[in-house]
Short mmCIF file of C-alpha atoms in Angstrom, two decimals:
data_model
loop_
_atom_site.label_atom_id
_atom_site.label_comp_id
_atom_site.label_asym_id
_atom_site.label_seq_id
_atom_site.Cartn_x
_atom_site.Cartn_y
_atom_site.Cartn_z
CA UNK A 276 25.12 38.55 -28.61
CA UNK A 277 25.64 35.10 -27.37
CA UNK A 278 24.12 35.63 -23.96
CA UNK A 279 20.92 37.27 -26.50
CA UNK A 280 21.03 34.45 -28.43
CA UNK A 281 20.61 32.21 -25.98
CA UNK A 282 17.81 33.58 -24.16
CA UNK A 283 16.09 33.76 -27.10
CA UNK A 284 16.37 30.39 -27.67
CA UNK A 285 14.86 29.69 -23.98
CA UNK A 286 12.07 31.83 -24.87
CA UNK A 287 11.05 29.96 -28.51
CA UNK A 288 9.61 27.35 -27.44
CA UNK A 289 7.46 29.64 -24.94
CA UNK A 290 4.17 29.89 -27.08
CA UNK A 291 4.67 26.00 -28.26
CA UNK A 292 5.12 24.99 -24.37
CA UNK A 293 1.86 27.50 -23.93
CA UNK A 294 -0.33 25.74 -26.44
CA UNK A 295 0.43 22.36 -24.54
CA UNK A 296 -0.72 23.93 -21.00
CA UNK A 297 -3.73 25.51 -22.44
CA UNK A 298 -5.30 21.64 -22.75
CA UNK A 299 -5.56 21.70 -19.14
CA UNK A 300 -5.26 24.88 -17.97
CA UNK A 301 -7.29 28.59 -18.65
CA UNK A 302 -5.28 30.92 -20.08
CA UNK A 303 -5.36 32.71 -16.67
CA UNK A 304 -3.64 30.21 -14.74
CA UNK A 305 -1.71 29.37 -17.06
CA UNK A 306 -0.33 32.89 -17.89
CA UNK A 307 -0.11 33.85 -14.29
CA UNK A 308 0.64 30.30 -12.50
CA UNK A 309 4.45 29.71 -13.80
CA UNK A 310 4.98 33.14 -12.17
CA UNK A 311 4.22 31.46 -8.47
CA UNK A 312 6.76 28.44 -9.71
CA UNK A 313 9.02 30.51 -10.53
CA UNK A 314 8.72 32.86 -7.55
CA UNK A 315 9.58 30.08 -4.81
CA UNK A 316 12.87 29.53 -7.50
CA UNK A 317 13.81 32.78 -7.30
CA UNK A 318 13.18 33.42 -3.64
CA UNK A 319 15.54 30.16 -2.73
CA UNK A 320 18.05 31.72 -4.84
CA UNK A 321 18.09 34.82 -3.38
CA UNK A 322 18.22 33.53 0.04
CA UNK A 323 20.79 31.38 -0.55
CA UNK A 324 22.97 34.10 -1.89
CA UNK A 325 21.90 36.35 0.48
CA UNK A 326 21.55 39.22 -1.38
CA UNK A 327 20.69 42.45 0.33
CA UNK A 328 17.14 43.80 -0.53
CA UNK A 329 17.20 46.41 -3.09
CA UNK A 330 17.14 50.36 -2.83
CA UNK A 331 13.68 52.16 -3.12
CA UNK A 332 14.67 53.26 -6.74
CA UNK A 333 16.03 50.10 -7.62
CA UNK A 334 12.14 48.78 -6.52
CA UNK A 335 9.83 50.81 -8.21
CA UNK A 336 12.00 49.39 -11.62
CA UNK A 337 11.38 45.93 -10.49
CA UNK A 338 8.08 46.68 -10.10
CA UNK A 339 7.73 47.71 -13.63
CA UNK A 340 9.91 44.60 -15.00
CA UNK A 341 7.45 42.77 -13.28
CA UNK A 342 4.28 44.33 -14.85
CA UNK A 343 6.20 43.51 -18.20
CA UNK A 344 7.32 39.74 -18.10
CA UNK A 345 5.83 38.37 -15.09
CA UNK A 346 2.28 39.37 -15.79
CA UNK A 347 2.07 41.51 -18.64
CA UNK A 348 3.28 39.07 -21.82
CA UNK A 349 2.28 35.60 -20.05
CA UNK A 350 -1.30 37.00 -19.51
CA UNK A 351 -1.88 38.35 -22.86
CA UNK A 352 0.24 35.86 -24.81
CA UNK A 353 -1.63 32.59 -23.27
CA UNK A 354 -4.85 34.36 -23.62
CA UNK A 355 -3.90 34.80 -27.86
CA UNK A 356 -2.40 31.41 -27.56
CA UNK A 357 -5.93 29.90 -27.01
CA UNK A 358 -7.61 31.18 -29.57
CA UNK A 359 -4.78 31.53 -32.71
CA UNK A 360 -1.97 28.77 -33.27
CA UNK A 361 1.69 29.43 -31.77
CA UNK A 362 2.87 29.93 -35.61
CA UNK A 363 0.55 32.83 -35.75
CA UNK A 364 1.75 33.90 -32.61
CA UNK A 365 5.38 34.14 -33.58
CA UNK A 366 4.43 36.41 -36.33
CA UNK A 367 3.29 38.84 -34.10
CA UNK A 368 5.71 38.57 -31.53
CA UNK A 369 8.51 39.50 -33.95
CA UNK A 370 7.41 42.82 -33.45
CA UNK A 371 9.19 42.77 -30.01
CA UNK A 372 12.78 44.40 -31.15
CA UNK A 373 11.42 46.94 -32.53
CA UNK A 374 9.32 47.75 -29.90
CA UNK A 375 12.23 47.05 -27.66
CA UNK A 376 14.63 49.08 -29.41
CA UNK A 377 11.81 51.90 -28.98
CA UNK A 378 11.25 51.29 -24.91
CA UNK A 379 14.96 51.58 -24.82
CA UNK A 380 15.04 54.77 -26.47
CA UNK A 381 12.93 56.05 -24.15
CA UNK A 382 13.68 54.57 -20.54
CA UNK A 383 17.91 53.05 -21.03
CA UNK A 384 18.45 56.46 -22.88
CA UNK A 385 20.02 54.65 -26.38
CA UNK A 386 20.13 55.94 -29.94
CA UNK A 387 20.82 53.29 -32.39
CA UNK A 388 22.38 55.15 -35.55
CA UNK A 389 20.27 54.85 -38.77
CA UNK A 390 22.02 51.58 -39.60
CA UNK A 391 20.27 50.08 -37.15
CA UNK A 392 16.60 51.34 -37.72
CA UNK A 393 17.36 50.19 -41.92
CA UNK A 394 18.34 46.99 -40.82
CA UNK A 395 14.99 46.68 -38.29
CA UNK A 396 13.09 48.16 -40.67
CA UNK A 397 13.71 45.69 -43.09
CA UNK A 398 13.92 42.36 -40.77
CA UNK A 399 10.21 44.27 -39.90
CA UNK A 400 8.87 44.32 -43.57
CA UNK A 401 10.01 40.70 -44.21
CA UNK A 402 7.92 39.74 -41.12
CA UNK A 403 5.23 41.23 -42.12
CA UNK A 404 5.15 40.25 -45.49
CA UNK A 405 5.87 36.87 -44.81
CA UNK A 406 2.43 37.08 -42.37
CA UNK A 407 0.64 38.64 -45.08
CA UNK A 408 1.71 35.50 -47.29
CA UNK A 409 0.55 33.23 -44.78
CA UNK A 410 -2.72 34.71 -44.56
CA UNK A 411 -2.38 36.34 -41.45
CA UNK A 412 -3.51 39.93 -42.73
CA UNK A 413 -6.68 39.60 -41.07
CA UNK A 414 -6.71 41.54 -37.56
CA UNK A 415 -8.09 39.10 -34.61
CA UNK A 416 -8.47 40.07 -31.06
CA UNK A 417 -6.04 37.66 -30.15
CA UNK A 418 -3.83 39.78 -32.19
CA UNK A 419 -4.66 43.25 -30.10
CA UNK A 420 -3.55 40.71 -27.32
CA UNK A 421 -0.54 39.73 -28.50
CA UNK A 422 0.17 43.15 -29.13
CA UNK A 423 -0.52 44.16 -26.18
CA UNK A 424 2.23 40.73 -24.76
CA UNK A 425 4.83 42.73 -27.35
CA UNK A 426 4.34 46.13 -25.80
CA UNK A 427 4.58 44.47 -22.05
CA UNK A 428 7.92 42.40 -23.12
CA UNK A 429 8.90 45.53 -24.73
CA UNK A 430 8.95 47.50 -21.48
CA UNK A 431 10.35 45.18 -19.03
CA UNK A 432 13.43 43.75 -21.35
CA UNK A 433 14.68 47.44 -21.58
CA UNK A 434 14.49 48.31 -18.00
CA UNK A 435 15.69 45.03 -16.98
CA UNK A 436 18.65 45.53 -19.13
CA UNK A 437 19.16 48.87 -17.84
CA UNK A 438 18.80 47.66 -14.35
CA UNK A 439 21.15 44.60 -14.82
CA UNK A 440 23.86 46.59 -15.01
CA UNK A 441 23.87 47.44 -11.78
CA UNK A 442 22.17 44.53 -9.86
CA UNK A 443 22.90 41.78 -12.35
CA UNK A 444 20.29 40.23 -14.34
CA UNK A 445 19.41 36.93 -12.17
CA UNK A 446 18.30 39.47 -9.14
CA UNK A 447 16.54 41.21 -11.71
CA UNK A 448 14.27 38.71 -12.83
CA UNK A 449 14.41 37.04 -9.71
CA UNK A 450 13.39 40.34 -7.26
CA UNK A 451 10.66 41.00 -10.05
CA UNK A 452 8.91 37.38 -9.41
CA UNK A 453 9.74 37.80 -5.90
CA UNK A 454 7.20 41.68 -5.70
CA UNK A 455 4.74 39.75 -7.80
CA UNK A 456 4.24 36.61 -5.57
CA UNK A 457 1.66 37.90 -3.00
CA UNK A 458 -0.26 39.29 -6.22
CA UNK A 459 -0.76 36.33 -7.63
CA UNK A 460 -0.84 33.38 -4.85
CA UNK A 461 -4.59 33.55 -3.63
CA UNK A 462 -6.36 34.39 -6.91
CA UNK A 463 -4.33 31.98 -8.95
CA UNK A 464 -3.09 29.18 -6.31
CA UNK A 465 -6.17 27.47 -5.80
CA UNK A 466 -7.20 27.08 -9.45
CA UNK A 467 -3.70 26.06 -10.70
CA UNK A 468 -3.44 23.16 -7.84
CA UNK A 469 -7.12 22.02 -8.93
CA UNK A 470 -6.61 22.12 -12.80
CA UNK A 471 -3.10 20.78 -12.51
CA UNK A 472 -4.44 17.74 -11.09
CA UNK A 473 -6.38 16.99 -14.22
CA UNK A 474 -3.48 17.84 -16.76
CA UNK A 475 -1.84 14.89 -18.95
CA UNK A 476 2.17 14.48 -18.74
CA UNK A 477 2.64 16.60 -21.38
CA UNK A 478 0.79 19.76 -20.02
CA UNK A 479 2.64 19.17 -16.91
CA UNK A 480 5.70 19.30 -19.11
CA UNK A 481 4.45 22.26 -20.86
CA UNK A 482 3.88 23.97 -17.67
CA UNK A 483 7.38 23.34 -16.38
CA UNK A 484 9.46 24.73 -19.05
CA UNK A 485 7.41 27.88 -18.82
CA UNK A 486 7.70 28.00 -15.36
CA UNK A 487 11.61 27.23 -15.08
CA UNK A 488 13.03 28.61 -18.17
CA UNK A 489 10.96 30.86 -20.13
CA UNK A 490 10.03 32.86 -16.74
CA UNK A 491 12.91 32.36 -14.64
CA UNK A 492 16.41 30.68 -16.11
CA UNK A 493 16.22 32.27 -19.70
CA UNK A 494 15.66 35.55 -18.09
CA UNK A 495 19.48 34.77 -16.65
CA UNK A 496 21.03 35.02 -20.25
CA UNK A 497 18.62 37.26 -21.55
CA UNK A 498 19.65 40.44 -18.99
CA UNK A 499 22.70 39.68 -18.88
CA UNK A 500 23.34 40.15 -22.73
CA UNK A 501 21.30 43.21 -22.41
CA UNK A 502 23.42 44.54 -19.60
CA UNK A 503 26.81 44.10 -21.18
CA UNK A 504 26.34 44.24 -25.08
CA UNK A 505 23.09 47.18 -25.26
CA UNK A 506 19.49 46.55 -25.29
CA UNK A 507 19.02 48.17 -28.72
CA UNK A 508 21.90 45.82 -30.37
CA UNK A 509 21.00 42.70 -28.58
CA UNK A 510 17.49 42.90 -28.52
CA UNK A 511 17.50 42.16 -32.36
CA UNK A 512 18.45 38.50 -31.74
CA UNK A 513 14.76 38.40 -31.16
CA UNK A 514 14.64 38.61 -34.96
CA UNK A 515 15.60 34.78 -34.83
CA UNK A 516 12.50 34.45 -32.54
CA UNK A 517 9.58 34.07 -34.64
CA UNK A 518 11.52 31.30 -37.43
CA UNK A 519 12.85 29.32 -33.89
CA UNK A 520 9.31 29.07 -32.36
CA UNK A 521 7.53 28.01 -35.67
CA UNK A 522 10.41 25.43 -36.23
CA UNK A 523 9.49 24.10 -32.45
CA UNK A 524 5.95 24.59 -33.28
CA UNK A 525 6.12 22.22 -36.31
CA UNK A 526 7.98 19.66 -34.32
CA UNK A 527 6.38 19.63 -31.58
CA UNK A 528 2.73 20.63 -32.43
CA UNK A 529 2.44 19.29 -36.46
CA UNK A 530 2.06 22.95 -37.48
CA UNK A 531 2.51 23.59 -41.11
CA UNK A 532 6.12 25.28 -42.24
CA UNK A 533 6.70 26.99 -45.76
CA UNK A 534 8.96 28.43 -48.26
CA UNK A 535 7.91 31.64 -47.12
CA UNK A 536 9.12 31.34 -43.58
CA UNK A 537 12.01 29.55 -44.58
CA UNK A 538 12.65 32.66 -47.61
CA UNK A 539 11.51 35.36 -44.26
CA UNK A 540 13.83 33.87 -41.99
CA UNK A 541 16.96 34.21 -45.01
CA UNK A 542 16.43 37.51 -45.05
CA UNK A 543 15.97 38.58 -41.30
CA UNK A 544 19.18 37.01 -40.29
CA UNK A 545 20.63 38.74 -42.79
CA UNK A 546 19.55 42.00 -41.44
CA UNK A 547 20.70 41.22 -38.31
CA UNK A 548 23.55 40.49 -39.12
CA UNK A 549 23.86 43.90 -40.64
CA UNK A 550 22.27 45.88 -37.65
CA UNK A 551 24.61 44.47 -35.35
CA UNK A 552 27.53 46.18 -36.65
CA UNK A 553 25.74 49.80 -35.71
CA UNK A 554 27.17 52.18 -33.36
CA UNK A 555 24.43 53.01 -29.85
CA UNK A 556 24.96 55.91 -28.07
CA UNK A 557 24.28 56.02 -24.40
CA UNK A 558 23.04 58.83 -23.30
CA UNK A 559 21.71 60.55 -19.87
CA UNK A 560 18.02 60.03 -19.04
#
């Protein structure tokens, strides 16, 4: 739960970060570019551990982690991220462990016991009331595309977390960025080195932490708490998401905080706490 937690952390201050790199950069290169940064990371690391390339099995699951959190959610979620602000965002994205808990279901082969689907289900209402509160009721395409980011995630924390129990989750994430590098350098290389040049210091910055931590080092903590503690029990640290990003989104961008979050966030904790406790069976798939 630790490991979770602290991935999770990495990843809240993704859409914040986002909304700074979107001043300089389209939400194509910057959804797609921190994957090449984090590619030449990942492929230094790998050589200098010298880790054998993996099985043809092991590949075609890379391939889909990659689809997931290299292109998948940093596509869609910059693309919402320039159009809605990264407290709206959050909202949505605290859909993720439930739609994690349901990709695991289906591709790690868990069944959280009923304790754990109460517990979501209610973390899941409070969300959703507290966006209702907020005035978020009103369905925007940026929220199809965040949707869309939350199914992607979805997909490639559970079989990243299946996989890193075998490989480890820094090969995991690192392999994945590794497959998706000759995707992505000639359609995205040239406008990210030409926009770039134009960006302020703190779109630069921006562009860093999503390029070293939210695609490459919080991945590290991230599938390695899935790996060892369960995708289905872990993943609900992402609960915590939502609350941690629009904290770093009022600090850091002058968004507006409430009562309501504050009230939301009381209550989701709460419910984590509570689903954490539930039995997971494992079972063959």
């Amino acid at each position: 739960m630790l490991y979770g937690l602290l991935g999770v952390c990495s990843f809240s201050l993704t859409l914040p970060a986002t909304k700074a790199v979107l001043t300089a950069l389209t939400p194509m290169t910057a959804g797609l570019g921190r994957a090449l940064v984090a590619a030449i990371l990942a492929a230094a690391v790998l050589l200098l551990k010298r880790v054998p390339f993996p099985t043809w099995k092991e590949t075609k699951q890379l391939i889909l982690v990659a689809a997931g959190v290299v292109a998948g959610f940093p596509f869609f979620s910059a693309w919402a991220m320039n159009r809605v602000p990264a407290s709206h965002g959050a909202v949505i994205i605290a859909l993720l462990p439930l739609a994690t808990a349901g990709a695991a279901a289906f591709f790690a082969g868990e069944r959280p016991a009923r304790l754990y689907w109460i517990s979501s289900g209610v973390a899941c209402l409070a969300i959703l009331g507290y966006a209702v509160g907020s005035g978020f009721g009103t369905l925007q395409w940026a929220d199809l595309a965040l949707l869309a980011a939350v199914i992607s995630a979805a997909i490639g924390y559970a079989v990243g977390g299946q996989l890193s129990r075998t490989m480890g989750g820094w090969q995991v994430i690192s392999w994945s960025l590794v497959f998706s590098f000759p995707f992505l350098v000639i359609p995205i290389a040239g406008p990210l080195i030409e926009q770039l040049r134009q960006a302020t210091w703190t779109a630069w910055a921006g562009f860093g932490y999503v390029s070293v931590v939210s695609q490459f080092l919080g991945f590290f903590a991230w599938y390695h708490g899935l790996a060892i503690g369960g995708v289905a029990r872990v993943g609900q640290t992402q609960y915590l998401q939502p609350f941690l990003t629009i904290l770093a989104s009022w600090l850091l961008l002058s968004e507006s905080i409430t009562l309501g979050a504050v009230l939301a966030a009381a209550i989701v904790v709460a419910s984590v706490a509570k689903g954490r406790t539930a039995s997971v069976k494992q079972t063959a798939r």
